[in-house]
Coordinates of C-alpha atoms in Angstrom, one line a residue:
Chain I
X1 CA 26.9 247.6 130.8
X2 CA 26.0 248.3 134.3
X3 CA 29.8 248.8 135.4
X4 CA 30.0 251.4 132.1
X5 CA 27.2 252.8 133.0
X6 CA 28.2 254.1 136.6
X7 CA 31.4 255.1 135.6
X8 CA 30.2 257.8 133.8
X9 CA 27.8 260.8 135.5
X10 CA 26.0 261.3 132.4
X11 CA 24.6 258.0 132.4
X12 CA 24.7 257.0 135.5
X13 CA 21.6 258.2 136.1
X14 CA 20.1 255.7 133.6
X15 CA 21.9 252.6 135.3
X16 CA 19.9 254.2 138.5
X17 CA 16.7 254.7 137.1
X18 CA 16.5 250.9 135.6
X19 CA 17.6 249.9 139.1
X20 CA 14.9 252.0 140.6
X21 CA 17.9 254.7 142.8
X22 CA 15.3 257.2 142.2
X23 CA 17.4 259.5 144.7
X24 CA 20.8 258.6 143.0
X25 CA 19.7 259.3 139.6
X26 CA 18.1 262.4 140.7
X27 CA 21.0 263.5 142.6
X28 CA 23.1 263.1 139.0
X29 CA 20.9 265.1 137.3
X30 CA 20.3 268.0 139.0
X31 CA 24.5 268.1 138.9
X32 CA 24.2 267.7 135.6
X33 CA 21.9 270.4 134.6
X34 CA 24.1 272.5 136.9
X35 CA 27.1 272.1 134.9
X36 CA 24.9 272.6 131.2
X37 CA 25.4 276.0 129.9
X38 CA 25.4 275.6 126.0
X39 CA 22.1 274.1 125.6
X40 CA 18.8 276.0 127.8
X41 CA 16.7 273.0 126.0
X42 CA 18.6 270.3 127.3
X43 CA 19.1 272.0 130.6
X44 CA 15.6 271.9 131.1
X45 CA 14.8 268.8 130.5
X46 CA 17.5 267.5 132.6
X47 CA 15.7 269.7 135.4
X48 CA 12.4 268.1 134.8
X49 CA 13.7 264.4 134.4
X50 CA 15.3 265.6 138.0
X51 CA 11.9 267.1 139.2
X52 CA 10.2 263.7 137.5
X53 CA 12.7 261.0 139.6
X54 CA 12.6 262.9 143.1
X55 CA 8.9 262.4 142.8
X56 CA 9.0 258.7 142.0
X57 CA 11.1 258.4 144.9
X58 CA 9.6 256.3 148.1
X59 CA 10.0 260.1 150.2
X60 CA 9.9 262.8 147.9
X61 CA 13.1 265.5 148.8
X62 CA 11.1 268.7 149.3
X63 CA 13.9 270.8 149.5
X64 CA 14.9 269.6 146.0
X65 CA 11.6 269.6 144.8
X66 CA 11.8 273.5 145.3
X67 CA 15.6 274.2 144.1
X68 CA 14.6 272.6 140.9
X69 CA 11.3 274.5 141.0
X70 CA 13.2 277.8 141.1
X71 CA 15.6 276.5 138.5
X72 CA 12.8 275.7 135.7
X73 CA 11.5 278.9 136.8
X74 CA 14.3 280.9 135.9
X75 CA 14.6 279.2 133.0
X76 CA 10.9 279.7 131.8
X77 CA 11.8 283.8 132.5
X78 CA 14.6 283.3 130.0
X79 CA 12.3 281.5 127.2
X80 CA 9.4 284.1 127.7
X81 CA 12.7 286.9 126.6
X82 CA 11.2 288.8 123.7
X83 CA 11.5 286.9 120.2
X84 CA 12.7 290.6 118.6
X85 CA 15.2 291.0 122.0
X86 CA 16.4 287.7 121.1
X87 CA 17.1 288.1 117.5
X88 CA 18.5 291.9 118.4
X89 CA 21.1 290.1 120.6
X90 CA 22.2 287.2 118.5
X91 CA 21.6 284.8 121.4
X92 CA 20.3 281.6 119.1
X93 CA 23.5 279.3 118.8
X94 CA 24.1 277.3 115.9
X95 CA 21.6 274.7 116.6
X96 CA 18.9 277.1 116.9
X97 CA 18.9 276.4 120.7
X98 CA 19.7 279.7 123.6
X99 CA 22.7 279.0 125.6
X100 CA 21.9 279.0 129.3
X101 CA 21.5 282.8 130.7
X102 CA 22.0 283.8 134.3
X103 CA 19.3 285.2 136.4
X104 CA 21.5 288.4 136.4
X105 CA 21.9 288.8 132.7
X106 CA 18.7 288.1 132.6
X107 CA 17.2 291.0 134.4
X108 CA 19.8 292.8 132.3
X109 CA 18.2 292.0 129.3
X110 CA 14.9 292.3 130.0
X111 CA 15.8 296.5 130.9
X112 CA 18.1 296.6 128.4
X113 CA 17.4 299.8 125.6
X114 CA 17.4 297.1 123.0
X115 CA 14.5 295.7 124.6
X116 CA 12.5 298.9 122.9
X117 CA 9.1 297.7 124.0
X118 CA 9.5 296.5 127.5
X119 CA 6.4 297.2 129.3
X120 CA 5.3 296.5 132.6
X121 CA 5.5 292.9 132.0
X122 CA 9.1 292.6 130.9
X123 CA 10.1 295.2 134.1
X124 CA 7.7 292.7 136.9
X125 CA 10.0 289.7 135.5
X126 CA 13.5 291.6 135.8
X127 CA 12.2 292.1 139.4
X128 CA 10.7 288.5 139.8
X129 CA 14.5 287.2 138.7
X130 CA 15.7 288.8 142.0
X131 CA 14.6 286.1 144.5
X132 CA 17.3 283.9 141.9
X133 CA 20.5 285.8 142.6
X134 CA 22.8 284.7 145.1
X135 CA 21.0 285.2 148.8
X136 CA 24.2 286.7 150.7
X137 CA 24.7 289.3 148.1
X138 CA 22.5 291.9 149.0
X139 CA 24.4 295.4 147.9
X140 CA 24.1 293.4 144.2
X141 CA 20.2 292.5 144.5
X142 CA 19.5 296.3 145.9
X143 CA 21.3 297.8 143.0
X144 CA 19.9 295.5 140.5
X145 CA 16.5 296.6 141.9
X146 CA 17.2 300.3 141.9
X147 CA 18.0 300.4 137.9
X148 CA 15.3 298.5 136.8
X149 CA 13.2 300.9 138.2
X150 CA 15.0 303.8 136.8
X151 CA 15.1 302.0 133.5
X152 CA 11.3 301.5 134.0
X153 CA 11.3 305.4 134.9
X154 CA 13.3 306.5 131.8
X155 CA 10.7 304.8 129.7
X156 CA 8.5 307.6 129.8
X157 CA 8.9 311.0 129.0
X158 CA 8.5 313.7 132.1
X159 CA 9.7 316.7 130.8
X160 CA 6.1 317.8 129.3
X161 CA 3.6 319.2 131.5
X162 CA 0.7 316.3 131.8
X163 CA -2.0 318.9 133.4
X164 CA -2.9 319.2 136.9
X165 CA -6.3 318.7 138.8
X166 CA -7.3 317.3 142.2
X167 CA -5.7 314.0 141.4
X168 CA -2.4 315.0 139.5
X169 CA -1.3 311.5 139.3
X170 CA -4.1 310.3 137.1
X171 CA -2.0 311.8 134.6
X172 CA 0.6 309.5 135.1
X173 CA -1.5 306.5 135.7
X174 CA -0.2 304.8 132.2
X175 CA 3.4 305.3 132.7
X176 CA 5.7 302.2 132.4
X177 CA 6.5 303.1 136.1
X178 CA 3.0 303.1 137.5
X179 CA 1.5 300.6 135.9
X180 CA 4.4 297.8 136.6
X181 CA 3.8 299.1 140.0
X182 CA 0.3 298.2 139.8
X183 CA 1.0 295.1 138.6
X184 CA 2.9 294.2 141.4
X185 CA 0.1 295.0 143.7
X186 CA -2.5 293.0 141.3
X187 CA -0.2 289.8 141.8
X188 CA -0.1 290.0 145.3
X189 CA 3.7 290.4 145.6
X190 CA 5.5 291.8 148.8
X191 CA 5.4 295.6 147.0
X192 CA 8.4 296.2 149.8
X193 CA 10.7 294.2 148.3
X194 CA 10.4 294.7 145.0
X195 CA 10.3 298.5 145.7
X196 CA 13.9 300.2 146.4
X197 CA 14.0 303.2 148.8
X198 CA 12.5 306.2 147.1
X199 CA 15.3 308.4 148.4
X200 CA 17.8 306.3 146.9
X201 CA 15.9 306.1 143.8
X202 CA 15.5 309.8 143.3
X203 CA 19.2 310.4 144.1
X204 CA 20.5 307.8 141.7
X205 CA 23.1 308.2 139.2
X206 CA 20.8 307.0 136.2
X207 CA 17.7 309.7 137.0
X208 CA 20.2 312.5 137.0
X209 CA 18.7 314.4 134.5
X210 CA 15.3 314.6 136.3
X211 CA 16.4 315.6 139.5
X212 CA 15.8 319.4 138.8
X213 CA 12.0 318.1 137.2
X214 CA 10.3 319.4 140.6
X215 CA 7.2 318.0 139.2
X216 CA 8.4 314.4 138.4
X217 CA 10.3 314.3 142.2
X218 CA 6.7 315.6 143.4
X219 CA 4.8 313.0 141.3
X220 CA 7.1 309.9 142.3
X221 CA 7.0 310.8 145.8
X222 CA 3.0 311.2 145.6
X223 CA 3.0 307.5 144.2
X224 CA 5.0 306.2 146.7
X225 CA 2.9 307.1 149.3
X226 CA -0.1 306.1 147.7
X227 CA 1.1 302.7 147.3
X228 CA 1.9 302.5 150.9
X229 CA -1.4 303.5 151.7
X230 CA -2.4 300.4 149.9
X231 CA -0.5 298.5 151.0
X232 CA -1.0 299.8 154.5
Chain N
X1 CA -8.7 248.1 116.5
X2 CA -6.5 248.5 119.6
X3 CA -8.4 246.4 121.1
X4 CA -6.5 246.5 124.4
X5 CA -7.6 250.0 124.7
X6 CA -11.4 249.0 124.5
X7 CA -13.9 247.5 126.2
X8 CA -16.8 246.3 124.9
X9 CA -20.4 247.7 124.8
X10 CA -23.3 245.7 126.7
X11 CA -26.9 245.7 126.1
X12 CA -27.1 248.4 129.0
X13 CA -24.7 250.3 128.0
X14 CA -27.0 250.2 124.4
X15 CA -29.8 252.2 126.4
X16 CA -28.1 254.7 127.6
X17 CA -26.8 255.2 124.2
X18 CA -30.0 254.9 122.4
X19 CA -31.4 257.1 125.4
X20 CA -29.2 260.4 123.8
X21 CA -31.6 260.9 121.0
X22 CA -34.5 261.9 123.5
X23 CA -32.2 263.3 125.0
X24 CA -31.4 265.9 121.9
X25 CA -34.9 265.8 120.9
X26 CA -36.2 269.5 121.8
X27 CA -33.4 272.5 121.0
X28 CA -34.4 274.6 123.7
X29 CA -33.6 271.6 126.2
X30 CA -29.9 271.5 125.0
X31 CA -28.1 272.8 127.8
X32 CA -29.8 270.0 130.0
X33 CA -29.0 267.4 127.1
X34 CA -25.5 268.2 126.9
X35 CA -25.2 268.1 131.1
X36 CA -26.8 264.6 130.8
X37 CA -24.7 263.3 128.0
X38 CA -22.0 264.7 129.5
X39 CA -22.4 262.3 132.1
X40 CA -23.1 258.9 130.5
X41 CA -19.7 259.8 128.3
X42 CA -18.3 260.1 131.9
X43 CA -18.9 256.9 133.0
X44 CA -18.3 255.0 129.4
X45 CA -14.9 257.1 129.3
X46 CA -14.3 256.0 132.9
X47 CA -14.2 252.3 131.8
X48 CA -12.6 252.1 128.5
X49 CA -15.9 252.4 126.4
X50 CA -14.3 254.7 123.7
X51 CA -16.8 253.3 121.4
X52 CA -19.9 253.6 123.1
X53 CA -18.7 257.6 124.4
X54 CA -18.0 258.2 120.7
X55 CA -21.7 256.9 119.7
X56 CA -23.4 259.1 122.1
X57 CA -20.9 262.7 121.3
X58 CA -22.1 261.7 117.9
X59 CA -25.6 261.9 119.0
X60 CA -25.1 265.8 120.2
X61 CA -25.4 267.6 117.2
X62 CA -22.8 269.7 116.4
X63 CA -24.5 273.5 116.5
X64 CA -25.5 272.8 120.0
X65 CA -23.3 274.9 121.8
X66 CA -24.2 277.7 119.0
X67 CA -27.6 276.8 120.0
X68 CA -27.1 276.9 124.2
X69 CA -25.8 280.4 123.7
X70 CA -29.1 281.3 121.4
X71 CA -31.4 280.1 123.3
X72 CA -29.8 281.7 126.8
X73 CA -29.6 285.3 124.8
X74 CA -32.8 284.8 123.8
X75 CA -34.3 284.0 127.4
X76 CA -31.4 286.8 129.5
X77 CA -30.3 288.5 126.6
X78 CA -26.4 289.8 127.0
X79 CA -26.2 288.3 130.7
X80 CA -23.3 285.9 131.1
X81 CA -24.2 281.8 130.4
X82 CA -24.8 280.2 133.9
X83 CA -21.5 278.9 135.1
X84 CA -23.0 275.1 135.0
X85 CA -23.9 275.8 131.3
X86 CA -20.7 277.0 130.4
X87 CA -18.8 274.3 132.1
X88 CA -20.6 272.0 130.7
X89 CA -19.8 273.5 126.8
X90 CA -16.1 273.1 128.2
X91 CA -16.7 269.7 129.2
X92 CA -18.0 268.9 126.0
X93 CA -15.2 270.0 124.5
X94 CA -12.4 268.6 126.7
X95 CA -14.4 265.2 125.4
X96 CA -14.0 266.1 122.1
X97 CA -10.5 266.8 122.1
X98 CA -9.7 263.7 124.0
X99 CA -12.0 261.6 121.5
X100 CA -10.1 263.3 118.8
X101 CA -6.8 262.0 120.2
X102 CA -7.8 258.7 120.5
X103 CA -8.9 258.2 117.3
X104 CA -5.8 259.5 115.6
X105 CA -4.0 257.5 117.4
X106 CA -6.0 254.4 116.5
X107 CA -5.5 255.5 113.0
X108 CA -1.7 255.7 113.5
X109 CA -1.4 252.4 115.1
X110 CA -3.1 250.5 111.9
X111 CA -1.2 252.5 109.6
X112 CA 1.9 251.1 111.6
X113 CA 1.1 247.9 112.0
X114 CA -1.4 247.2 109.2
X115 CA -0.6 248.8 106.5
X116 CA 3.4 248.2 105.9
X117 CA 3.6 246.3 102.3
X118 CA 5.1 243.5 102.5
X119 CA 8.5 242.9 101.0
X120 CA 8.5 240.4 97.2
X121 CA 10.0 237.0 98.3
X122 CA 13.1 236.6 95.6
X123 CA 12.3 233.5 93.9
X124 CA 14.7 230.1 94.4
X125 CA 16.4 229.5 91.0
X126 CA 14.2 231.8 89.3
X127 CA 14.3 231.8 85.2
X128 CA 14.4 235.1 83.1
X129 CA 10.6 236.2 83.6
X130 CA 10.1 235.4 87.3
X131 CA 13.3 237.8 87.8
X132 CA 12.1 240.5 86.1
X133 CA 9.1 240.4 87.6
X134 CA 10.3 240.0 90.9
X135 CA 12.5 243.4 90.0
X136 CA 9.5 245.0 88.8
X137 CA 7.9 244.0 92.3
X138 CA 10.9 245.0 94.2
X139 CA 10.9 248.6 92.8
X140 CA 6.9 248.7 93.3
X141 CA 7.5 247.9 96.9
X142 CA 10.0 250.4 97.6
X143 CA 7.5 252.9 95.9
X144 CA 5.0 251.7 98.1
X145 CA 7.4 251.5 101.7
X146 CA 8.3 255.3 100.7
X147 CA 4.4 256.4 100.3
X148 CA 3.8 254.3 104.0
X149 CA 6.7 256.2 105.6
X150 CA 5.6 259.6 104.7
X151 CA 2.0 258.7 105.7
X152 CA 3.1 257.5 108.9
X153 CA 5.2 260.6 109.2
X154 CA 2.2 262.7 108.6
X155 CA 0.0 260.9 110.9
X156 CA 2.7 260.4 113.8
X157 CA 2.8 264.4 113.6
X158 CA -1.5 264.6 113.6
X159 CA -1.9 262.0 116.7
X160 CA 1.6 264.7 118.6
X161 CA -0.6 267.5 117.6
X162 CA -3.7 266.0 119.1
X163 CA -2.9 264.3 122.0
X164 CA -0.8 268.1 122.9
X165 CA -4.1 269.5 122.5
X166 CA -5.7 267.2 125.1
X167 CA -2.3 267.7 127.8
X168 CA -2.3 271.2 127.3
X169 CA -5.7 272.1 127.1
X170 CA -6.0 275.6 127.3
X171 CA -7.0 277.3 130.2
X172 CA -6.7 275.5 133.3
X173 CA -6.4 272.1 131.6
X174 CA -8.4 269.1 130.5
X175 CA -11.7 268.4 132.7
X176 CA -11.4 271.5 134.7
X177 CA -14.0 274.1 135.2
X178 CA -13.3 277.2 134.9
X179 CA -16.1 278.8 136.1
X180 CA -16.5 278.6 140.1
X181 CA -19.3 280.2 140.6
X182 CA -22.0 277.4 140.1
X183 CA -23.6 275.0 141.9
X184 CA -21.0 272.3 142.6
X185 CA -21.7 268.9 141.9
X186 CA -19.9 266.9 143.9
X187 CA -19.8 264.1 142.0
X188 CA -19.2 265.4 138.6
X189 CA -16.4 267.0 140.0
X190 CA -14.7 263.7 141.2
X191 CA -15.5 261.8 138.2
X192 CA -13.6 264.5 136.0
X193 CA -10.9 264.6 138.5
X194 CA -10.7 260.5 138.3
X195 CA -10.7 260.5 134.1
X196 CA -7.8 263.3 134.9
X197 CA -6.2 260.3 136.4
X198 CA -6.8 257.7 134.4
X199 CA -6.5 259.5 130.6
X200 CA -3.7 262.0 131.1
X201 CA -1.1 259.4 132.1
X202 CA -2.3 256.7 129.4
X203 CA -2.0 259.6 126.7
X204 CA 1.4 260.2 128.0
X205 CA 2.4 256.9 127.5
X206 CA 1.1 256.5 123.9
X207 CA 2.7 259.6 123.1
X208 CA 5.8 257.8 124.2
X209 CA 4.9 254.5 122.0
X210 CA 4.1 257.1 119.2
X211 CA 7.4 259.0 119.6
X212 CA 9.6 255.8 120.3
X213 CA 8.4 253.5 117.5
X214 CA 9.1 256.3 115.0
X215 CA 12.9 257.1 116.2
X216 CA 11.8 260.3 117.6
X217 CA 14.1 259.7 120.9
X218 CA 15.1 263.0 121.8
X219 CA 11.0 263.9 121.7
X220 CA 11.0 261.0 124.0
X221 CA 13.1 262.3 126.5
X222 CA 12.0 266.2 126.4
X223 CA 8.3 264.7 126.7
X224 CA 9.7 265.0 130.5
X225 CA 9.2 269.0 130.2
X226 CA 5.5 268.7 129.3
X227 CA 4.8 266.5 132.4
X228 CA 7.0 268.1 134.9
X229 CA 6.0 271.6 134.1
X230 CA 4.3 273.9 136.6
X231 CA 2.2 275.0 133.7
X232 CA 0.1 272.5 133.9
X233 CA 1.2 270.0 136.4
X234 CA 0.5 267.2 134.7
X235 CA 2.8 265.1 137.0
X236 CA 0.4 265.3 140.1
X237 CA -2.2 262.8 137.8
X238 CA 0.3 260.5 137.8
X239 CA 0.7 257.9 140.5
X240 CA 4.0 257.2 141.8
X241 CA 4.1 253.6 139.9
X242 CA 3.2 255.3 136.7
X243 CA 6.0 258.1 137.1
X244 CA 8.8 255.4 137.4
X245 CA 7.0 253.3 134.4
X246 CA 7.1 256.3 132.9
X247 CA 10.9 257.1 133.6
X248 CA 11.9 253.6 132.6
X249 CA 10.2 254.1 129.1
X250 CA 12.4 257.2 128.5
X251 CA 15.7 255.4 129.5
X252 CA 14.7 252.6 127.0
X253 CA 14.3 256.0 124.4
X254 CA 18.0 257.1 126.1
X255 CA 19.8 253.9 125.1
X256 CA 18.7 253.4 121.6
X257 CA 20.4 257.3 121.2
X258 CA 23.6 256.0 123.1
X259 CA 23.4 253.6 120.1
X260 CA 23.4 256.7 117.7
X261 CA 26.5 258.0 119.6
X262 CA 24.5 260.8 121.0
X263 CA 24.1 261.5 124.7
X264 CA 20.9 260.4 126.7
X265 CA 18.6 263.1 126.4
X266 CA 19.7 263.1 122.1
X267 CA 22.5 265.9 122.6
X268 CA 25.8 265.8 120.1
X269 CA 28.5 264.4 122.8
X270 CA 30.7 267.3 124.1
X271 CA 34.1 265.6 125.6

């Protein structure tokens, strides 16, 4: 059985676990939960019988211990996905399980119009996902960042005129905008990164039809440097 | 009835037990009793005396936390519980749950192992009458083996349900405070952190018996989310020994699918 057993990578791991290769076995399963992309259920639990074996072993793999970390992580942002967005999207497969969705496509969907009531939440996890794209592709991560903030922005209507007073941004305290922005500061997050530069943001394709709203370029840039007064 | 679960109560043990109903004797000295009984189902809990914790939480009488919140509205009015008061109402009710699980449990071990019927014998050379009564006996047995399996169906989901409720207790987890602004007591805080320890891995592992014994492998294997999740990081109770006991259970759960041509983790075989 033994000899069968190690032949094959998916169950190797179990030939290594009864012989107590805790490293082995946990080396095989994070590969194999790397190659899973038709089951998110399975995936997972091959990440946590991974996560579960590194820490039985005699010097726990850190480094490891955090990959796989990030990789349940991503995966808990894809089961928290809206039931309705879900549904909308057709993403169940026959067995009533999600195929495995990329960090990308993630942060896709959670902006995505068909996500009709994104709210801050959904907008602080597209932005979370970022830390999970490839590292050396940063053009990628800064225009990912730049439309989920001007899907965030395109959320709320601007047009109408909200009232002015000492504080005109009161107003626009309860936009989608400002109060994922708020949330961001709540959590503790590095606001710099997750914010993209408020030039490039106001010149951006997507917000096109608001750059001749003098009083949403005035309000934006207000926020902005409120928030860096906080954070300051 | 699991006897290995249990140890047995001693005279000692009978005061303290005995010593609840002073205890509960004045209402407007609940909060104190419920601190105090707390503590003796501590220390029972700590070594295996399931029966003698489950006399004295039967002791507390069950409006009491109603009756803590009364009484402290009726002495502060709308001023937040004191934070040892309120832990205290949480511990109380982390024992429950955990009291709860055990017991259904229990309950689904006798169904399983007590209360199969037990299969007619077909009679050697049997005449005319002793085979139609065995027949009759045979189909009142498979009547009987069908009413047992759905039982134990039913319970195997109530103990799942249960013991879930005591791994995933709801804010912050099983035997944790949740209000830090107290008083701390050192040593309350150690002993809940040491029945952490001790009951979180063993329900884990009756789970698994639970789970196992009734051919519900792939459960077995995914039972690996629940414990490896950040959530509520049930893995850092476990000690490393228990972790690769633990892992060995759920590759004995993996073969017996490799036996139902499925892959490990209970997955249809993609090639």
């Amino acid at each position: 059985l033994s000899e069968f057993l190690q032949a094959h990578d998916h169950l190797s791991w179990l030939h290594d676990v009864q012989v107590k290769d805790y490293i082995k076995a946990q080396g095989t399963l994070k590969r194999l939960s790397a190659k899973e992309t038709l089951s998110l259920a399975k995936k997972k639990t091959l990440l946590s019988l991974s996560k579960l074996t590194a820490l039985a072993c005699d010097e726990v793999p850190e480094a490891e211990l955090e990959d796989i970390n990030s990789e349940l992580d991503v995966i808990l942002h894809q089961e928290q996905l809206p039931k309705e967005l879900v549904q909308k999207m057709e993403l169940f497969n026959s067995e009533g399980d999600l195929p495995v969705i990329d960090p990308e496509q993630l942060i896709w969907l959670y902006i995505s119009e068909k996500n009709t009531d994104a709210n801050e939440f959904d907008f602080k996890k597209a932005l979370d996902l970022l830390q999970y794209l490839p590292k050396d592709d940063d053009a990628k991560i800064d225009h990912l960042r730049l439309n989920v903030w001007c899907k965030a922005i395109l959320k709320d209507d601007w047009s109408a005129d909200r009232g002015t007073g000492v504080d005109p941004l009161e107003h626009y305290e309860d936009t989608v905008f400002f109060r994922t922005a708020r949330l961001i500061l709540e959590s503790g997050a590095d606001l710099e990164y997750y914010l993209p530069d408020v030039d490039a943001l106001l010149t951006s394709d997507e917000l096109k039809p608001l750059q001749g709203n003098a009083n949403f370029q005035f309000i934006l840039r207000a926020g902005y440097e409120q928030m860096e007064r906080i954070v300051a | 009835p699991s006897s290995s679960l249990e140890a047995a109560t001693s005279a000692e043990d009978r005061r303290k037990i005995e010593a609840t109903d002073w205890l509960v004797f004045d209402p407007a000295q609940r909060a104190e009793a419920l601190k105090q009984s707390n503590a003796i189902i501590r220390t029972f809990l700590a070594t295996k005396k399931h029966d003698a914790a489950k006399e004295v939480f039967r002791k507390i009488p069950a409006d009491s936390v109603d009756l803590i919140y009364r009484n402290w509205q009726a002495q502060a009015g709308r001023e937040t519980l004191p934070a040892e008061d309120d832990n205290a109402i949480r511990e109380y009710l982390c024992i429950q749950a955990y009291l709860n699980a055990l017991d259904s449990f229990n309950d689904w071990f006798e169904h399983f192992h007590n209360k199969r019927p037990a299969e007619p014998l077909k009679p050697d050379n049997a005449n005319f009458h002793e085979m139609v009564r065995f027949e009759h006996e045979l189909r009142e047995y498979e009547l009987e083996l069908e009413r047992w399996r759905q039982g134990l169906a039913s319970q195997s989901l109530g103990v799942k349900e249960r013991i879930y409720n005591v791994l995933q207790f709801v804010d912050g987890g099983w035997m944790m405070d949740q209000r830090l602004d107290g008083e701390i007591d050192e040593t309350r805080l150690q002993q809940m952190n040491g029945l952490r320890g001790l009951c979180l891995p063993m329900l884990c592992f009756l789970l698994h018996t639970v789970l196992h014994t009734t051919e519900q492998y792939r459960e077995c294997l995914a039972l690996a989310d629940v414990i490896a999740s950040e959530d509520h990081q049930l893995y850092k109770v476990f000690s490393r020994q228990e972790l690769r006991q633990f892992l060995s259970k759920q590759s004995e759960s993996s073969l017996h699918l490799l036996n139902q041509n499925l892959d490990p983790l209970g997955y249809e075989l993609v090639s």
